[in-house]
XYZ file of C-alpha atoms in Angstrom:
67
model
C 0.065 0.072 -0.067
C 1.959 3.009 -1.098
C 0.730 6.481 -0.323
C 1.116 9.648 -2.514
C 0.631 13.139 -1.916
C -2.186 14.874 -4.110
C -1.984 18.106 -2.370
C 0.323 20.318 -0.259
C -1.655 23.031 2.056
C -0.350 25.908 3.903
C -3.340 26.339 6.298
C -4.449 23.615 8.944
C -7.950 24.485 8.346
C -7.928 24.014 4.589
C -5.933 20.660 4.831
C -8.446 19.403 7.422
C -11.282 20.718 5.124
C -9.894 18.684 1.858
C -9.297 15.805 4.112
C -12.733 15.591 5.101
C -14.222 16.196 1.527
C -12.123 13.129 0.923
C -13.314 11.030 3.130
C -16.945 12.038 2.807
C -16.356 10.358 -0.808
C -15.166 7.498 0.797
C -11.244 7.975 0.126
C -8.825 7.532 3.042
C -6.792 10.239 3.433
C -4.033 11.355 5.959
C -2.301 14.612 6.631
C 1.334 14.331 6.906
C 3.536 17.266 8.637
C 0.258 18.776 10.278
C 2.142 18.902 13.698
C 4.982 20.415 12.474
C 2.819 23.121 10.444
C 0.885 24.001 13.354
C 4.173 24.588 15.444
C 5.941 26.693 13.243
C 2.820 28.679 11.960
C 0.701 28.585 8.681
C 2.156 29.583 5.471
C 5.560 28.559 6.470
C 5.307 24.637 6.461
C 3.164 22.666 4.046
C 0.779 19.850 5.261
C 0.643 16.946 2.940
C -2.412 15.334 1.979
C -2.162 11.767 1.310
C -3.957 9.092 -0.192
C -3.464 5.591 -1.455
C -1.949 5.412 -5.194
C -5.103 3.374 -6.103
C -7.348 6.501 -5.164
C -4.738 9.146 -6.492
C -6.790 10.108 -9.648
C -10.293 9.856 -8.135
C -8.671 12.470 -5.213
C -7.244 14.748 -7.842
C -10.480 15.028 -9.481
C -12.610 15.469 -6.468
C -9.889 18.170 -5.157
C -9.917 20.248 -8.613
C -13.722 20.522 -8.317
C -14.487 23.827 -6.280
C -17.792 22.705 -4.744
């Protein structure tokens, strides 16, 4: 099970919203580096949104849709 990064976000709130959107669509997602980003501050350290490789295309499509 390989994980891939589908997006890097610089706001913890935006990262959590994106993760929740994926989860609501049935795509398991994890946030990497959220802890260090919250310590350093928003906009400095990116938070990686990770999904399974087989879910990458679906996740990217969903995240590209602004709805």
